[in-house]
Coordinates of C-alpha atoms in Angstrom, one line a residue:
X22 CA -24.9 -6.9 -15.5
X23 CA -26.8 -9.5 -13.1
X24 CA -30.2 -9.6 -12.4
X25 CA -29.9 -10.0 -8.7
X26 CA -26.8 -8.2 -6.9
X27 CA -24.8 -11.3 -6.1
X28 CA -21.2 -9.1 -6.1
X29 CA -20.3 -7.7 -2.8
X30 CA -17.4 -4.8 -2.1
X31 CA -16.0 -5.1 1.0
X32 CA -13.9 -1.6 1.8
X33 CA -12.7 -2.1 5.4
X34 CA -13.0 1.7 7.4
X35 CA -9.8 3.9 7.5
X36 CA -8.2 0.5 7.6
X37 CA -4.6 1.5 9.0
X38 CA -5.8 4.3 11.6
X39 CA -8.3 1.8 13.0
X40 CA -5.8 -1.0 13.4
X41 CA -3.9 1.8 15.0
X42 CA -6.9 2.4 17.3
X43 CA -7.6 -1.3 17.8
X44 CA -4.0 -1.8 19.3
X45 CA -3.5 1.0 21.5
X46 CA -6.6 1.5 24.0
X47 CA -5.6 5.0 24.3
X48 CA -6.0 6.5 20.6
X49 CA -10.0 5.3 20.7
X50 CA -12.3 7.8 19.5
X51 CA -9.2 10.1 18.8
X52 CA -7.9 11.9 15.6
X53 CA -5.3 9.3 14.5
X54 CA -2.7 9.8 11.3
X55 CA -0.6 7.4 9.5
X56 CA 2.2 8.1 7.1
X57 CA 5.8 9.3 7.2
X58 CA 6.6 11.3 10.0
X59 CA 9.9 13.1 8.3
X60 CA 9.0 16.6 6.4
X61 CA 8.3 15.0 3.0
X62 CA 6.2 12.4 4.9
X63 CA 2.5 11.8 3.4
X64 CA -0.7 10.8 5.0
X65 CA -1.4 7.2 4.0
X66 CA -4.8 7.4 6.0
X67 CA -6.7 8.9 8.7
X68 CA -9.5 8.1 11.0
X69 CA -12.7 9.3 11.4
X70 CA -11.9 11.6 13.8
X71 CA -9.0 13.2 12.2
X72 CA -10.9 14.0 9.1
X73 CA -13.4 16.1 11.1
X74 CA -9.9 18.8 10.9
X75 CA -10.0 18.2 6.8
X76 CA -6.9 15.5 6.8
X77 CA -6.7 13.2 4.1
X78 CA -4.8 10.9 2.5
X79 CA -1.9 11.8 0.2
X80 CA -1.8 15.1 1.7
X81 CA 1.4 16.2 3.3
X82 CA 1.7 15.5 6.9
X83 CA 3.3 18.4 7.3
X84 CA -0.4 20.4 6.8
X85 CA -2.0 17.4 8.3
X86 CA 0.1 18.2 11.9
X87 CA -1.1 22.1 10.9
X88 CA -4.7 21.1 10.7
X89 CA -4.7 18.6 13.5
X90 CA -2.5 19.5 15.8
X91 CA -3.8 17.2 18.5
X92 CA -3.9 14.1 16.6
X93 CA -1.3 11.3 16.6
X94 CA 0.7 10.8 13.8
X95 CA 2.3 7.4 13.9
X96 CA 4.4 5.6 11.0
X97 CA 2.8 2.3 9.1
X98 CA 3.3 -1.0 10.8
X99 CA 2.9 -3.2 7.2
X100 CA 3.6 -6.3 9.1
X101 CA 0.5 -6.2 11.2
X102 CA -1.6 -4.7 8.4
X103 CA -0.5 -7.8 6.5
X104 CA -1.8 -10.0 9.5
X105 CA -5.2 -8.3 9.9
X106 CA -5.5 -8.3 6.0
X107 CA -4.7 -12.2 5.5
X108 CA -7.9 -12.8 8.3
X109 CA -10.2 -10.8 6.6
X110 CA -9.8 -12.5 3.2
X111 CA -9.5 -15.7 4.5
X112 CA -13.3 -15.3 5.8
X113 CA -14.0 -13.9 2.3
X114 CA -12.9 -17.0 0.6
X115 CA -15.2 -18.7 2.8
X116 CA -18.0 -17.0 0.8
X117 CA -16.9 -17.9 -2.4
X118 CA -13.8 -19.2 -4.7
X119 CA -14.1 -15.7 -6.6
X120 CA -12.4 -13.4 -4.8
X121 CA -10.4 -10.5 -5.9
X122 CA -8.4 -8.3 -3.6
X123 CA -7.5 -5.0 -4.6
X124 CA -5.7 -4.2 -1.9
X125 CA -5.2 -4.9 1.9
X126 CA -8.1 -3.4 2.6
X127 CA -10.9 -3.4 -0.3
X128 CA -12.1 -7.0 -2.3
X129 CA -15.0 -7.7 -4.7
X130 CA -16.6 -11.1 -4.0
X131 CA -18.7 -13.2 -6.5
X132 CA -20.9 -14.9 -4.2
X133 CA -23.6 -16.7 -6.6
X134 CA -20.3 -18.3 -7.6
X135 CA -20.2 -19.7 -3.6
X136 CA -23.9 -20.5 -3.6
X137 CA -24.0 -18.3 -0.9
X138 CA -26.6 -15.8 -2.3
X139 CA -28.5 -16.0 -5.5
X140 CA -31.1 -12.8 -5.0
X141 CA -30.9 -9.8 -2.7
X142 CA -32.4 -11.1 0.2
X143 CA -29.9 -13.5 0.7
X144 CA -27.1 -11.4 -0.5
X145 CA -28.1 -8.4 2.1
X146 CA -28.1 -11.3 5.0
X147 CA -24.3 -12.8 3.2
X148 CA -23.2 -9.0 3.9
X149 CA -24.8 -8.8 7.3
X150 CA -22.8 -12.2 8.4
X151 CA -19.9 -11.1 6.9
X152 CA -19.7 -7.5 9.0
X153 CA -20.2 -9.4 12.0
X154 CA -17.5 -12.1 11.2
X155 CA -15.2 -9.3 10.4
X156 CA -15.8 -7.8 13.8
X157 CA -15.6 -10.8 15.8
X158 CA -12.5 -11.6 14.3
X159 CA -10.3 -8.3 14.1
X160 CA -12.6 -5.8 16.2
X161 CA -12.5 -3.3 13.3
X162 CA -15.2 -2.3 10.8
X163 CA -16.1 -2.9 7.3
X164 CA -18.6 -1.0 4.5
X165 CA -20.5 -3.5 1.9
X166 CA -21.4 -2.8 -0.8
X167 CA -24.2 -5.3 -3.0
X168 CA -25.0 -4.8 -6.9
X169 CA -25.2 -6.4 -9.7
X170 CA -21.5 -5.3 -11.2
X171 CA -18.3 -4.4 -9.9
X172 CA -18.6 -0.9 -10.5
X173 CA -22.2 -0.2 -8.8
X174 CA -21.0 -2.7 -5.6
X175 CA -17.7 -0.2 -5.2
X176 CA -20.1 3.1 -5.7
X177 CA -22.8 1.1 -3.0
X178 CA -19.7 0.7 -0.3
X179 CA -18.6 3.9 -0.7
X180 CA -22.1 5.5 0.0
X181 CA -22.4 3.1 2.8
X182 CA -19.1 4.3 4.6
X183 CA -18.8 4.0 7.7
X184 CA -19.3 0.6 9.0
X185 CA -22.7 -0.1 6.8
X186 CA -24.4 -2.0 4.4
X187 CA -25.7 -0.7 1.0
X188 CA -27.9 -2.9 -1.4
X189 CA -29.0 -1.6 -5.1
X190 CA -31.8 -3.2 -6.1
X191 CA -31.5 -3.8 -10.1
X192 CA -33.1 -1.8 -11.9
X193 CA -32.5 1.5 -9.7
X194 CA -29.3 2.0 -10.6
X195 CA -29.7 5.2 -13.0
X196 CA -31.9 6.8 -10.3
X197 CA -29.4 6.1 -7.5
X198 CA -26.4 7.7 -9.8
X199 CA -28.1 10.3 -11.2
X200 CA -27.7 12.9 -9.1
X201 CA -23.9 11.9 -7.7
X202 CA -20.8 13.7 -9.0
X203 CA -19.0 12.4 -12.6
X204 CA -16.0 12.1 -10.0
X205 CA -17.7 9.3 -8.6
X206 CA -17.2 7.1 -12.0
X207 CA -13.7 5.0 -12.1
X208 CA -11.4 6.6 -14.5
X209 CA -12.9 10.3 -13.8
X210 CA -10.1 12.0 -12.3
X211 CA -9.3 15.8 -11.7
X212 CA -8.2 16.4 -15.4
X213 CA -11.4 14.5 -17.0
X214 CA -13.9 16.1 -14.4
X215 CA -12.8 19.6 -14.8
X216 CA -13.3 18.8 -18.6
X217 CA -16.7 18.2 -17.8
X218 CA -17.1 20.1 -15.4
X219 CA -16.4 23.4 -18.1
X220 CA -18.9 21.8 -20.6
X221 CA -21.2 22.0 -18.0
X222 CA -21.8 18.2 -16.9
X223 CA -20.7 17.8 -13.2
X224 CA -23.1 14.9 -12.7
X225 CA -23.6 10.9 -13.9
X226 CA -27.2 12.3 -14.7
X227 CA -26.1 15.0 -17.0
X228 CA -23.3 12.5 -18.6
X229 CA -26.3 9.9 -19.3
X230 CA -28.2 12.7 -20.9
X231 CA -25.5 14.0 -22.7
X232 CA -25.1 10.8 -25.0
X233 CA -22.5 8.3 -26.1
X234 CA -21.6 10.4 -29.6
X235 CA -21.4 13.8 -27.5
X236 CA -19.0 12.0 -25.2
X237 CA -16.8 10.4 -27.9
X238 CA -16.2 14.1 -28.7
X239 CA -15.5 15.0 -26.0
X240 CA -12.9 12.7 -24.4
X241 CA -12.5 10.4 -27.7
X242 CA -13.6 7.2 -28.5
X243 CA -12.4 4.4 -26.5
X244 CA -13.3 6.9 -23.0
X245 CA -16.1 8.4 -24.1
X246 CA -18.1 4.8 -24.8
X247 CA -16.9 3.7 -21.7
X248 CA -17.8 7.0 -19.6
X249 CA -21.6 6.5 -21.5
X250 CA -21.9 2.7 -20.1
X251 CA -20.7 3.5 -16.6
X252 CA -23.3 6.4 -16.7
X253 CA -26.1 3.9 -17.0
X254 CA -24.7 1.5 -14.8
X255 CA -23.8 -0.3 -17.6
X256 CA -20.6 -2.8 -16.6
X257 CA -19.9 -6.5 -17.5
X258 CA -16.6 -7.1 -15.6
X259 CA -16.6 -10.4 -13.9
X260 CA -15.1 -11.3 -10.6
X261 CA -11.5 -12.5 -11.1
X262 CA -9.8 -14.5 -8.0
X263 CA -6.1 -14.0 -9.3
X264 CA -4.3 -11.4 -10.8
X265 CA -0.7 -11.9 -12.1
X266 CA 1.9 -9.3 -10.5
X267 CA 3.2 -7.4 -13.2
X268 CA 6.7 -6.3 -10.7
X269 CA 8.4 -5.8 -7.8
X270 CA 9.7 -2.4 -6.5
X271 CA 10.5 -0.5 -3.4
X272 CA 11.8 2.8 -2.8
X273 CA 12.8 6.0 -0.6
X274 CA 11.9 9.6 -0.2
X275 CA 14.5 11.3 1.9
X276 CA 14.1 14.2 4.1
X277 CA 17.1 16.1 2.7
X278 CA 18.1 15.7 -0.9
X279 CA 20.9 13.2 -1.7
X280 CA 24.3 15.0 -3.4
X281 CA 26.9 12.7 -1.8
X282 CA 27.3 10.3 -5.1
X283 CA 29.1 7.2 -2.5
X284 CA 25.5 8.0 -0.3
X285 CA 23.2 7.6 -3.4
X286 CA 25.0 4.5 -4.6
X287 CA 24.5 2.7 -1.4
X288 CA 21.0 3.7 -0.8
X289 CA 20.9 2.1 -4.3
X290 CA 22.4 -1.1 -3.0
X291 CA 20.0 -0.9 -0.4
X292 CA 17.2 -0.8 -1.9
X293 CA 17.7 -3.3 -4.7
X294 CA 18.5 -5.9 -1.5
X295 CA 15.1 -4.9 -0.1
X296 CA 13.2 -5.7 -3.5
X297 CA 15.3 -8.9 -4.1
X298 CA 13.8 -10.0 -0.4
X299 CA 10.4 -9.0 -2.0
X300 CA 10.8 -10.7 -5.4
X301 CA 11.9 -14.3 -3.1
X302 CA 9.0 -13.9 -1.0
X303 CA 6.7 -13.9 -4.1
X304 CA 8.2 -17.1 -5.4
X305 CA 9.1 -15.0 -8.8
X306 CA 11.9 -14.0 -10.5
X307 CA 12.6 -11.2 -13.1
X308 CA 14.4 -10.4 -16.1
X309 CA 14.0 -6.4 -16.4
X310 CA 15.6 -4.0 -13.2
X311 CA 14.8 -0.9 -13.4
X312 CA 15.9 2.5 -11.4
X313 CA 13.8 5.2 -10.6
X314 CA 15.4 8.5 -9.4
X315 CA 13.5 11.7 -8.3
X316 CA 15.4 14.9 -8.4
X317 CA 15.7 17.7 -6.6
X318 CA 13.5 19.2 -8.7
X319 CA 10.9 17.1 -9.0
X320 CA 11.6 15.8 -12.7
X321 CA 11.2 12.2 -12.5
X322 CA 13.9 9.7 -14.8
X323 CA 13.7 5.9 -15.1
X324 CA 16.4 3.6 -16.6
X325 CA 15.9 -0.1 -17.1
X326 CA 18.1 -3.2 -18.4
X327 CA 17.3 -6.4 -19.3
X328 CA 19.1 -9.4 -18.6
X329 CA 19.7 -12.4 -20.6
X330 CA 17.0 -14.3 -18.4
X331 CA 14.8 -13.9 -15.4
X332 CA 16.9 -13.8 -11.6
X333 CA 16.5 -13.2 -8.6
X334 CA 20.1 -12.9 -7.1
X335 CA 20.6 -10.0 -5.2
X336 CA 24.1 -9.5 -6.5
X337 CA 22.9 -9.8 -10.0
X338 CA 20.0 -6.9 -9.4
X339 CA 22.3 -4.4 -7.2
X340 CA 25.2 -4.9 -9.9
X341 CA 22.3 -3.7 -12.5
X342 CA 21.1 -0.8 -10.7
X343 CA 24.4 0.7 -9.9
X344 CA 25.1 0.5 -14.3
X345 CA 21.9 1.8 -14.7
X346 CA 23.0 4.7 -11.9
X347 CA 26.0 5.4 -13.5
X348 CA 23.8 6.9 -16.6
X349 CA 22.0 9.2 -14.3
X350 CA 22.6 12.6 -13.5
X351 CA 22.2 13.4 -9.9
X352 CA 24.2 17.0 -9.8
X353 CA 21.7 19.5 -7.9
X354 CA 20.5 16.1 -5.6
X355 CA 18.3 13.1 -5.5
X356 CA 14.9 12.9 -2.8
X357 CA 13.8 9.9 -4.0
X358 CA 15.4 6.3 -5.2
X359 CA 13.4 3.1 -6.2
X360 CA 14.8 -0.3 -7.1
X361 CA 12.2 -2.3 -8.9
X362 CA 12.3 -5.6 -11.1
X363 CA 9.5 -6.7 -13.9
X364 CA 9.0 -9.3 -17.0
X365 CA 8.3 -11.7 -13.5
X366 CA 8.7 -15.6 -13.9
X367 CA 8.6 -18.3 -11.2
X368 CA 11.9 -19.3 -12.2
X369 CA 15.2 -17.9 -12.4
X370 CA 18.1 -18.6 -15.2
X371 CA 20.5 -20.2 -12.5
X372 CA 18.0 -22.9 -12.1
X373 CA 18.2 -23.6 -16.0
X374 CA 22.1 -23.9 -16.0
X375 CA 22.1 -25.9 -12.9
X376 CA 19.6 -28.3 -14.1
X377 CA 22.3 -28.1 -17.3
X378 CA 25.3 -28.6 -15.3
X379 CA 23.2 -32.0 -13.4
X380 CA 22.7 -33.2 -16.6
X381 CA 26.7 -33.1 -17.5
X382 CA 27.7 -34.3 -14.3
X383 CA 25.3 -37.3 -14.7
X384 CA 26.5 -38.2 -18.1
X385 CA 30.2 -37.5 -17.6
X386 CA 31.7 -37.5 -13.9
X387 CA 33.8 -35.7 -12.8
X388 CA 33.0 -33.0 -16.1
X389 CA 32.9 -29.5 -15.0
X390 CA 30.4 -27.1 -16.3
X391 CA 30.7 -23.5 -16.4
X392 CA 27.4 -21.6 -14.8
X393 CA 26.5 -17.8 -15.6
X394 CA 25.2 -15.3 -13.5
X395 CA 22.1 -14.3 -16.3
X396 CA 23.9 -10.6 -16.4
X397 CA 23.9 -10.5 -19.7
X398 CA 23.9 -7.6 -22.3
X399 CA 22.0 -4.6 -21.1
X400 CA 19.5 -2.9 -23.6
X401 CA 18.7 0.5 -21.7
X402 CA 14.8 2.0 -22.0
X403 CA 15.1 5.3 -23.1
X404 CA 14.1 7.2 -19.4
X405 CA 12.1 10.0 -19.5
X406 CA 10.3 11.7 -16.6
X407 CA 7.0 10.2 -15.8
X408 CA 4.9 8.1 -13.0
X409 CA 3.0 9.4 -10.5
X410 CA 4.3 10.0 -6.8
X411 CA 2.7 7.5 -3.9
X412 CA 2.7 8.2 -0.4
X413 CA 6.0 9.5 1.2
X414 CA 7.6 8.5 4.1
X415 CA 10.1 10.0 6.1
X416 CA 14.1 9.1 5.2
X417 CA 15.0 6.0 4.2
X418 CA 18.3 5.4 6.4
X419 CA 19.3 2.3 7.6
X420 CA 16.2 0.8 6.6
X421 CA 13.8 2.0 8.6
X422 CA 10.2 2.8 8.9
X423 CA 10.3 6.1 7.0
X424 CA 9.5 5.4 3.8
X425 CA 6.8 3.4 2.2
X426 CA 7.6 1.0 -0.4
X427 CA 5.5 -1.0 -2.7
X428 CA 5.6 -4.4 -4.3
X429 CA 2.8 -6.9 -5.7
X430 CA 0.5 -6.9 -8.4
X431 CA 0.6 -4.3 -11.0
X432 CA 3.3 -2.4 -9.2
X433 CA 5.9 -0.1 -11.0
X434 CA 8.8 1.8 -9.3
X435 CA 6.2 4.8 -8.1
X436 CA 3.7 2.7 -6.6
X437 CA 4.9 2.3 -2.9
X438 CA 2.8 0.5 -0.6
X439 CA 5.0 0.0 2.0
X440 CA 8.1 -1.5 3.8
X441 CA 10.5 -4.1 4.3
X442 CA 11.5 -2.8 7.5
X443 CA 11.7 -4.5 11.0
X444 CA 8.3 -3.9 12.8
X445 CA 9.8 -2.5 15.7
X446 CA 12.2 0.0 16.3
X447 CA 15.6 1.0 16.5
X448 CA 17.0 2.1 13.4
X449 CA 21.2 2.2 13.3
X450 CA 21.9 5.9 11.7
X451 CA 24.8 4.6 9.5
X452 CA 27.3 5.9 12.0
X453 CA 31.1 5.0 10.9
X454 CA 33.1 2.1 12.2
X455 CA 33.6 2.1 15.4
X456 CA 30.8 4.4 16.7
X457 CA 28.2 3.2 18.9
X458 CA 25.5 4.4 16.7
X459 CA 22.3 5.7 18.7
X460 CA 19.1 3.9 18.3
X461 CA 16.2 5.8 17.0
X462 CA 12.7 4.6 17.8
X463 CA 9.8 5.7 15.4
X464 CA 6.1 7.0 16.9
X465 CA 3.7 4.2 16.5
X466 CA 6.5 1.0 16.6
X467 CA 5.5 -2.1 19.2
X468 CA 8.9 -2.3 22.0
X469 CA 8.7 -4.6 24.6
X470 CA 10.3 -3.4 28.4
X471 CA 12.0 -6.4 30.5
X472 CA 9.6 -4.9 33.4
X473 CA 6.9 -3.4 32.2
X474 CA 5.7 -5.4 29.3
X475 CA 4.5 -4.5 26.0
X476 CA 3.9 -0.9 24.9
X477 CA 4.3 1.4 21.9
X478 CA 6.6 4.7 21.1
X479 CA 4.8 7.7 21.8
X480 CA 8.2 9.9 20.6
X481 CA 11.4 10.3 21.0
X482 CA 14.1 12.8 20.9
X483 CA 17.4 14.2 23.0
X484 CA 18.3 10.8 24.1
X485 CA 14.9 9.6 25.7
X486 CA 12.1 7.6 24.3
X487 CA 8.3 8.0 25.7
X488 CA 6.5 4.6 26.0
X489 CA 3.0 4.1 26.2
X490 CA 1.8 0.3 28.2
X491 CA -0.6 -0.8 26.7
X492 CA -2.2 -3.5 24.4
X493 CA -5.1 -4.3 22.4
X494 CA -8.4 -5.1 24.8
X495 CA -6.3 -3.5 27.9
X496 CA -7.7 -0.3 29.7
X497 CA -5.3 3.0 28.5
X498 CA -2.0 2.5 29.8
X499 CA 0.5 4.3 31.3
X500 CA 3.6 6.3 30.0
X501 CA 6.9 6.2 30.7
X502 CA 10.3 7.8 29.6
X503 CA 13.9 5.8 29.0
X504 CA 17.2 6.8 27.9
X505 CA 16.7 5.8 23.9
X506 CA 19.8 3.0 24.6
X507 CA 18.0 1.7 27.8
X508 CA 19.2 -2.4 27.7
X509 CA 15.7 -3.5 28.6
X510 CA 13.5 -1.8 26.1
X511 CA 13.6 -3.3 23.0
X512 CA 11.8 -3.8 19.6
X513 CA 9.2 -6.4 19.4
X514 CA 6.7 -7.8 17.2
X515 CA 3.1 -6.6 16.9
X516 CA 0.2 -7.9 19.2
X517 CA -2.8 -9.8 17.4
X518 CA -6.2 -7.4 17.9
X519 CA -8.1 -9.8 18.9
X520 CA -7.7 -13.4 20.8
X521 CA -4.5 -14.0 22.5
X522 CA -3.2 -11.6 24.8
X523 CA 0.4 -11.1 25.0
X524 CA 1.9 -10.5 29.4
X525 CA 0.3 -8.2 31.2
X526 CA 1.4 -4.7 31.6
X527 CA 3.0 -2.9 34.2

């Protein structure tokens, strides 16, 4: 615990609605929802405005559409959240060399370890500077939070949502938690709150007063001390700029249960392609593949291998995941498949025997040596159902923008933050051979029209596709309707909020 509050929280505001708003002129000031669209789609966030109707995130989007029925419910672009993320933590880095991201949207920053701020005047005008950088440089908003610790800077950002600036001064931090709920706390849950909630301690106040040995009854030892501390504002966790990812995964919800076992197996293909493309863009490598499967009924199983060293071929990981399928029952259907790899490395076990085989061929030309494929024996984790369910997207066919997959630090097959999928548009249905399979465009994705310039799909449906014209910093644009195989509308890439402007509309 500092003395001055020299740790800031940023939490940007309803970051994937307002990037939404931000890029389309037209959904400013309006109830906006993003998340899958298909009927086991779930809301990944919501503005301002569409939580006025009691929409949240993680609730189904079909009761989301129910109590908003105005609002626009558009699929995650990932891609441009990516972008906008990477330019708000490059100005955070330019506070300090301590900077920990939590996720796109949310970092602590050490900033006494910039020599940007060493007491609280300087740290409330660091924050001050750094909303308005934010501002300038993506046109969206961001809360701060200032404390001494990591814990009281989250609570302070929180409390100073939206787009503000809270500062606790040392020293107040038991007054300023006292009378907020025991939910507020990390680690208080549903379960743990209604625990406390029955002993009759629904706030940090009561907990304080209740004591560390009443606590340690209560929720055992190792919770209870740590409940007691976070109660007085008690928390010595320092800033840390990297965390190692733990694994790589992605995965599917489908709108309609999988029986077909050919269909499952290739989703499974599919999807251990996808988190190959991940693990490659991450520089690692992996040595455990493991297959998640959701059933019908909502029992959850999860089978893993491990190989006799880390890879990161793809044929290697899909030949895994389809032995690891073979030991699963799917009889009464599957509505959810992940694909994910752990025990990471930055190298892979081809690069050993290659370095091998360079060796031989320097000491004896024209010597062969015999390369393996690191698919070695297989020692299956006894599955069992388990992990908790992220946010839902729509189906997952041909790759498309329905479902939300996850990958990066700390992620397990269950943990899906979001997709490999093109930014743009057209998915191909998986017709057979020889059909001309009809493109599908998702509301939300960026297309581009040979005449009328950039826009975005406002919906689609019996052959025709509504496209709004508009782009970020442009007056509201105007719609139009195609044929859904028009020649010159096609996908494009997303614009940047804020600086250069793509052609004009129409």
């Amino acid at each position: 615990m500092r003395a001055a509050p020299t740790i800031l929280h940023l939490d940007m505001d309803a970051f994937y609605a307002s990037v939404e708003q931000a890029s389309k002129p037209s959904l400013r000031g309006k109830p906006v929802i993003v998340g899958g669209l298909g009927p086991r789609g779930v809301v990944a966030t919501a503005s301002y405005e569409a939580r006025r109707f009691g929409v949240h995130s993680a609730m189904p989007m079909a009761q989301a559409r129910r109590l908003c029925p105005n609002g626009a419910c558009l699929v995650p672009r990932f891609t441009l959240y990516r972008a906008v993320s990477d330019v708000v933590m490059a100005l955070l880095r330019e506070l300090s060399p301590l900077v920990e991201p939590l996720s796109l949207d949310e970092a602590f920053v050490d900033l006494e370890a910039g020599g940007v701020a060493f007491d609280a005047q300087g740290a409330r005008a660091t924050g001050e500077r750094l909303r308005a950088d934010i501002r300038a440089a993506t046109g969206l908003s961001g809360s701060v939070g200032l404390a001494g610790s990591k814990m009281l800077a989250k609570v302070a950002s929180e409390e100073a949502k939206p787009a503000g600036l809270l500062l606790i001064e040392p020293g107040t931090e038991r007054e300023l938690l006292a009378p907020m709920s025991v939910r507020t706390l990390p680690g208080v849950g549903p379960a743990t709150g209604e625990h406390l909630r029955r002993a009759g301690i629904t706030t940090v106040g009561e907990l304080a007063e209740a004591g560390e040995d009443e606590l340690v009854r209560m929720v055992g030892r190792a919770h209870g001390v740590g409940l007691y501390r976070m109660a007085l504002g008690l928390d010595d966790r320092p800033v840390v700029a990297e965390r190692d990812a733990k694994s790589v995964s992605v995965e599917d919800t489908f709108d309609v249960d999988l029986h077909d076992r050919v269909r499952i197996r290739t989703e499974v293909q599919r999807l251990a392609d996808r988190c190959v493309r991940r693990l490659r863009s991450s520089g690692h490598s992996g040595r455990t593949i493991v297959l998640k499967v959701r059933r019908f009924d909502f029992s959850t199983l999860t089978r893993s291998e491990t190989l006799r060293g880390p890879t990161d071929d793809p044929g290697v990981v899909r030949e895994a995941a389809a032995r690891l399928l073979e030991g699963v029952d799917t009889t009464g259907g599957v509505r959810l498949l992940g694909v994910g790899v752990t025990g990471l490395a930055d190298y892979t076990q081809e690069d050993l025997f290659a370095q091998a085989a360079a060796t031989l061929a320097a000491g004896a030309p024209g010597a062969g040596a015999e390369t393996g494929d690191g698919a070695g024996e297989s020692a299956p984790a006894a599955g069992g159902e388990g992990g908790t369910e992220g946010a839902e997207g729509g189906p997952a066919t041909g790759g498309g923008v329905g479902g939300a997959d996850r990958a990066g630090a700390a992620v397990a097959p269950g943990n899906s933050a979001p997709g490999d999928s093109a930014p743009g548009g057209p998915e191909d249905p998986g017709a057979g051979a020889g059909a001309v399979p009809e493109r599908r465009w998702a509301a939300g994705n960026d297309v581009r029209h040979a005449v009328y310039g950039p826009g975005w799909v406002q919906g689609s449906g019996v052959g025709r596709v509504t496209v709004r014209f508009e782009q970020p910093g442009s007056p509201p644009g105007r719609v139009r309707t195609f044929l859904v195989d028009d020649p010159e509308l096609e996908a494009a890439d997303p614009l940047p909020l804020v600086g250069e402007e793509g052609p004009g509309g129409p």
